[in-house]
Coordinates of C-alpha atoms in Angstrom, one line a residue:
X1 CA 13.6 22.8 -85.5
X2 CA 13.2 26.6 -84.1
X3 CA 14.9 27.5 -80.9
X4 CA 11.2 28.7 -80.3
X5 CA 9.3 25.1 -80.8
X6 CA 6.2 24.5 -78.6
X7 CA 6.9 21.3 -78.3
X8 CA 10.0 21.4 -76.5
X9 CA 8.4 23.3 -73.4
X10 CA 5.6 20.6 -73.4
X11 CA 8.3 18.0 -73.3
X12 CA 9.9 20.0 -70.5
X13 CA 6.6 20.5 -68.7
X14 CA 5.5 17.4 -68.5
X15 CA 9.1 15.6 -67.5
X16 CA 8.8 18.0 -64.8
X17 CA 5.6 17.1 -63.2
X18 CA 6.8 13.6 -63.6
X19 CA 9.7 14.3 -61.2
X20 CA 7.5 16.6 -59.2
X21 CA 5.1 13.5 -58.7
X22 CA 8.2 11.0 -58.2
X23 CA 9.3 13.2 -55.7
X24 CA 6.0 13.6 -53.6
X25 CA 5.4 10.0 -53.5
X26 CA 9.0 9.4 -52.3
X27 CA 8.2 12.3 -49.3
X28 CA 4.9 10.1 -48.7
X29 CA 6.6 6.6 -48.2
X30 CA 9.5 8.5 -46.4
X31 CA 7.0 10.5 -43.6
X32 CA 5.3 7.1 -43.4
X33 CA 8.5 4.9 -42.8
X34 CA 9.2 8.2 -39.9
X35 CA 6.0 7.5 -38.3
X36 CA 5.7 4.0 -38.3
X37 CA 9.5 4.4 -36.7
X38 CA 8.1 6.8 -34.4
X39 CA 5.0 4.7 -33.2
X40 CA 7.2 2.3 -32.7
X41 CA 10.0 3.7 -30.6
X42 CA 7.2 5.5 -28.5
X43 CA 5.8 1.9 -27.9
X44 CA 9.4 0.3 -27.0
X45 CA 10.1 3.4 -24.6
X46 CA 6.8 2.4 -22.5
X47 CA 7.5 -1.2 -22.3
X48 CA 11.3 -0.6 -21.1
X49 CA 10.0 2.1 -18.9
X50 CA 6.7 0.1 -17.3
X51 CA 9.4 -2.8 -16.6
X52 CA 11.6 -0.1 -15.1
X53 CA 9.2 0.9 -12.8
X54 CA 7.0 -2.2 -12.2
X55 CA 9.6 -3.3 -9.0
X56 CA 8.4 0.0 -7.1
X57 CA 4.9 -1.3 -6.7
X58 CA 5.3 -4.5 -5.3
X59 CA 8.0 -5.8 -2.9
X60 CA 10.7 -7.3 -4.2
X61 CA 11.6 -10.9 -4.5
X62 CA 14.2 -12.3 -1.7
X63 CA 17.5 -13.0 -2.7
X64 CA 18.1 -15.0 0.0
X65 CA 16.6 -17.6 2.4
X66 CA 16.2 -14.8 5.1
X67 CA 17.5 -11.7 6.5
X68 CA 17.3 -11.8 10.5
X69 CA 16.9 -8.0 11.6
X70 CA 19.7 -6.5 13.2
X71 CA 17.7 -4.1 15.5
X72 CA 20.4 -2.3 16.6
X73 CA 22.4 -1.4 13.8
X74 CA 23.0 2.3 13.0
X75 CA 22.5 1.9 8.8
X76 CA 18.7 3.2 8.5
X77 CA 16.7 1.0 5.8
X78 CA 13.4 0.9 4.4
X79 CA 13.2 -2.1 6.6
X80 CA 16.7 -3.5 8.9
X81 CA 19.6 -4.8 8.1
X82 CA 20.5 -8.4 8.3
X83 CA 22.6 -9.8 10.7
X84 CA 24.8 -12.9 11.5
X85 CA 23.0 -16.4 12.2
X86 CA 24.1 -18.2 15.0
X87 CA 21.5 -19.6 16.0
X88 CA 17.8 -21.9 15.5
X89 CA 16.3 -19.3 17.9
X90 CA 16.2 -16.4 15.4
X91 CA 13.0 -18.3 13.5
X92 CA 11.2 -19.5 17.1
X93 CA 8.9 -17.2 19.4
X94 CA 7.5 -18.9 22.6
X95 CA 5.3 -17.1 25.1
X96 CA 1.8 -17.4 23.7
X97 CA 0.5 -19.6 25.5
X98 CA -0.5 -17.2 28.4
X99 CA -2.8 -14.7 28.1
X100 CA -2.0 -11.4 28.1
X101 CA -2.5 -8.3 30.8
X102 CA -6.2 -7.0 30.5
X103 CA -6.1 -4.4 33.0
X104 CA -6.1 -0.9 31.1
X105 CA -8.6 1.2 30.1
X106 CA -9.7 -0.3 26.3
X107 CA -9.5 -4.2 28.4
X108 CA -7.4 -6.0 26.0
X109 CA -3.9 -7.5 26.1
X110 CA -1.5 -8.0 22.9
X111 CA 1.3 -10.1 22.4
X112 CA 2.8 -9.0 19.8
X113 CA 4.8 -11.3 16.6
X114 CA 6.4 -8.8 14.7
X115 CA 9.7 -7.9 13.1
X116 CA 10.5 -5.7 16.4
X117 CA 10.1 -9.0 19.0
X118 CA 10.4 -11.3 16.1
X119 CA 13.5 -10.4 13.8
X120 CA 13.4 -13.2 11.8
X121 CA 10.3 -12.2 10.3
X122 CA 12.3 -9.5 8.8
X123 CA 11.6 -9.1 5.1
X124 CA 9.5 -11.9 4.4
X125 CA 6.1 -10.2 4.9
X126 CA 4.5 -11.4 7.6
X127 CA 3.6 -11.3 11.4
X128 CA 1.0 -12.1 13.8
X129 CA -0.8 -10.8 17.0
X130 CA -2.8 -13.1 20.0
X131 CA -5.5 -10.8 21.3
X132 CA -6.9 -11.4 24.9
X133 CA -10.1 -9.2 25.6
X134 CA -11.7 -9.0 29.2
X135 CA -15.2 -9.0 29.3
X136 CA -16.6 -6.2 27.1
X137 CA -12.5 -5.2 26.2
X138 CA -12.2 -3.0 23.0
X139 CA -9.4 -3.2 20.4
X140 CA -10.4 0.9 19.2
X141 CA -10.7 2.3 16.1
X142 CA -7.5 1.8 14.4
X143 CA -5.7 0.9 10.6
X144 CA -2.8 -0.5 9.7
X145 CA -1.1 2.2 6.7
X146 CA 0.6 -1.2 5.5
X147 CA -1.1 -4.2 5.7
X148 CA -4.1 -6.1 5.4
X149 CA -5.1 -8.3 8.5
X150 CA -7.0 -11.8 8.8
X151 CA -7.9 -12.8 11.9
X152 CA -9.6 -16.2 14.0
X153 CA -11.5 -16.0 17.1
X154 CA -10.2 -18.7 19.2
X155 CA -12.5 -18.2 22.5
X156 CA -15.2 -16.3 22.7
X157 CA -17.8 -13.5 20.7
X158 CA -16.6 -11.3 19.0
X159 CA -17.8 -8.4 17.0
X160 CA -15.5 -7.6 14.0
X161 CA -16.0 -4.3 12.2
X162 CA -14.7 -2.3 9.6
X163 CA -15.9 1.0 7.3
X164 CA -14.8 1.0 3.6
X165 CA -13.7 4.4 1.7
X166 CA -17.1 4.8 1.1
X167 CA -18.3 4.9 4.7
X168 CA -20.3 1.6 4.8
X169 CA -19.6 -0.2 8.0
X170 CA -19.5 -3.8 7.7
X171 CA -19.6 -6.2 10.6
X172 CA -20.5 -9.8 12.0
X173 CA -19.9 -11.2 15.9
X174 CA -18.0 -13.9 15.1
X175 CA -17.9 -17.6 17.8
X176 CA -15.1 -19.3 18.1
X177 CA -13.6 -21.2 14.9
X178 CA -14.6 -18.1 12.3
X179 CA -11.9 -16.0 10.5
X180 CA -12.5 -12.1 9.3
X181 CA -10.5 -9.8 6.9
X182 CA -9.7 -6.6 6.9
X183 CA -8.8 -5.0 3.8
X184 CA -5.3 -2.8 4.0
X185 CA -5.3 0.3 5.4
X186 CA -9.3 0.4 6.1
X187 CA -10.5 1.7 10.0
X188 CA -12.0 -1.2 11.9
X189 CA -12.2 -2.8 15.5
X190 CA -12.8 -5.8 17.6
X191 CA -15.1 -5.7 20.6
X192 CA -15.9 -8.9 22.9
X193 CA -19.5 -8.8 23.4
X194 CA -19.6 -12.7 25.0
X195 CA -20.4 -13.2 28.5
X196 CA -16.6 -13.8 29.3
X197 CA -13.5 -13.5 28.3
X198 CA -12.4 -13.9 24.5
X199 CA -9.4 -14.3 22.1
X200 CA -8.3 -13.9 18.4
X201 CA -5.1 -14.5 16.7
X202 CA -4.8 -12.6 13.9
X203 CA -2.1 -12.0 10.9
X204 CA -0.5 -9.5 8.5
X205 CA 1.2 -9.6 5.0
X206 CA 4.1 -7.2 6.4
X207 CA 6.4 -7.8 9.2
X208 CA 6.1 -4.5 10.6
X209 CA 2.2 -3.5 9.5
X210 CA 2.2 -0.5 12.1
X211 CA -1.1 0.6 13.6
X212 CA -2.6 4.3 14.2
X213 CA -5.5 4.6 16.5
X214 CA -7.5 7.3 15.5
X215 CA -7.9 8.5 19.3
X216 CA -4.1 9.2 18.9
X217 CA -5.0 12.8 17.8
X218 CA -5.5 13.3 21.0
X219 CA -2.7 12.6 22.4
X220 CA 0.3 14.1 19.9
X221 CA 3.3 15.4 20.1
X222 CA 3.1 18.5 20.0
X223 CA -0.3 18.4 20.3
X224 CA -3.0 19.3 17.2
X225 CA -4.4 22.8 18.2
X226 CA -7.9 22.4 19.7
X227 CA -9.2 24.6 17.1
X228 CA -8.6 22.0 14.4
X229 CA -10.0 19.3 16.2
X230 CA -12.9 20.8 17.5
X231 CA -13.3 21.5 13.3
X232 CA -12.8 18.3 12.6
X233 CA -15.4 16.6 14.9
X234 CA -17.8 19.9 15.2
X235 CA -17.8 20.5 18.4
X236 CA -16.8 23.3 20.7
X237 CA -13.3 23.2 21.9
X238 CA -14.2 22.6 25.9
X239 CA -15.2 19.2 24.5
X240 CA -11.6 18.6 22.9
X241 CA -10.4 19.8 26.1
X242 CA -12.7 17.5 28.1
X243 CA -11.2 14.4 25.8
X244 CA -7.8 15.5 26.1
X245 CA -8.2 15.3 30.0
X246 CA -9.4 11.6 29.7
X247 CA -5.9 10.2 28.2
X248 CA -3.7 12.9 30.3
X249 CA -3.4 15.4 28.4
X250 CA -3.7 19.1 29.8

């Protein structure tokens, strides 16, 4: 056979496409195989990391019966610390069967059951309020930043009001023997609009829900510039000044 035979290149040729073929087929299974890894690594990391996280938007579970606060300690917690036990009258709060002082300018009178006259409530997410209006007494404008709030009108008419996030005010005057909600963080009030005098218990899903009233801008410290506020409501700034008067403020 020549050194020069045709038919030894063909033979060449063609066992060299065969391995050039083997070898891109391997390359296809093996970038496959990589991407079905890939996928699923990718899908594992966001399980492990929406379990890691999940615990930061809720509260945690208790890992223990209770945790009476310890108001006075110096260790500063999202929350307080628990304290020593010793005795039943941590988980007991007497007192409401009175009704509360009236006489101030908005007419109403609180007594107050949460984790700051209550420790015991402390980390299991609740507390209460009794609400004593005088006759045409106003709870004002306020929210709570962390809570919702159900109440029950015990004596009394009572308007209940609140305005969503898209500025639709929803009310009722609720009689004695009626409940009302208020979703978390939302602004609303209670007015008494009987002929006498009225009250409402109501209660939270957080021992401490905390509660701004928005007439509190007033009254800071330091105080907001009168320029922002008269901004904010659109008016001139002898009317800020004029408010400001009203709670004290000069």
């Amino acid at each position: 056979m020549s050194q020069h035979d045709p038919s030894i290149y063909k033979t060449h040729k063609k066992t060299h496409l065969s391995y050039l073929r083997l070898y891109n087929k391997e390359r296809q299974c093996l970038l496959k195989s990589v991407h079905r890894a890939a996928t699923f690594f990718a899908i594992f990391a966001l399980v492990v990391l929406l379990i890691t996280i999940s615990p930061c938007f809720s509260d945690p579970d208790m890992l223990q019966d209770f945790c009476v606060a310890d108001l006075n300690a110096a260790t500063s917690v999202n929350g307080f610390p628990c304290k020593p036990v010793s005795s039943s009258d941590f988980f007991f709060l007497s007192g409401w069967m009175e009704e509360a002082d009236t006489d101030n300018i908005f007419g109403i009178g609180t007594s107050t059951g949460n984790v700051r006259t209550f420790p015991g409530l402390n980390t299991l997410g609740l507390s209460m309020s009794r609400i004593d209006f005088a006759p045409n007494g106003t709870i004002p404008l306020h929210t709570h930043p962390r809570s919702s709030e159900t109440g029950f009108v015990i004596k009394g008419e009572v308007l209940v009001g609140f305005i969503s996030t898209r500025s639709v005010f929803y009310s009722k005057v609720l009689k004695a023997g009626e409940m009302f909600i208020i979703p978390k963080g939302l602004v609303h009030f209670q007015k008494n609009v009987g002929m006498g005098k009225a009250t409402t218990m109501t209660a939270f899903n957080s021992h401490l829900p905390g509660t701004v009233i928005l007439s509190t801008v007033f009254v800071t410290t330091p105080t907001v510039p009168n320029g922002i506020l008269a901004q904010n409501f659109q008016v001139d700034e002898t009317v800020i000044t004029s408010i400001k008067a009203k709670f004290g403020v000069l």
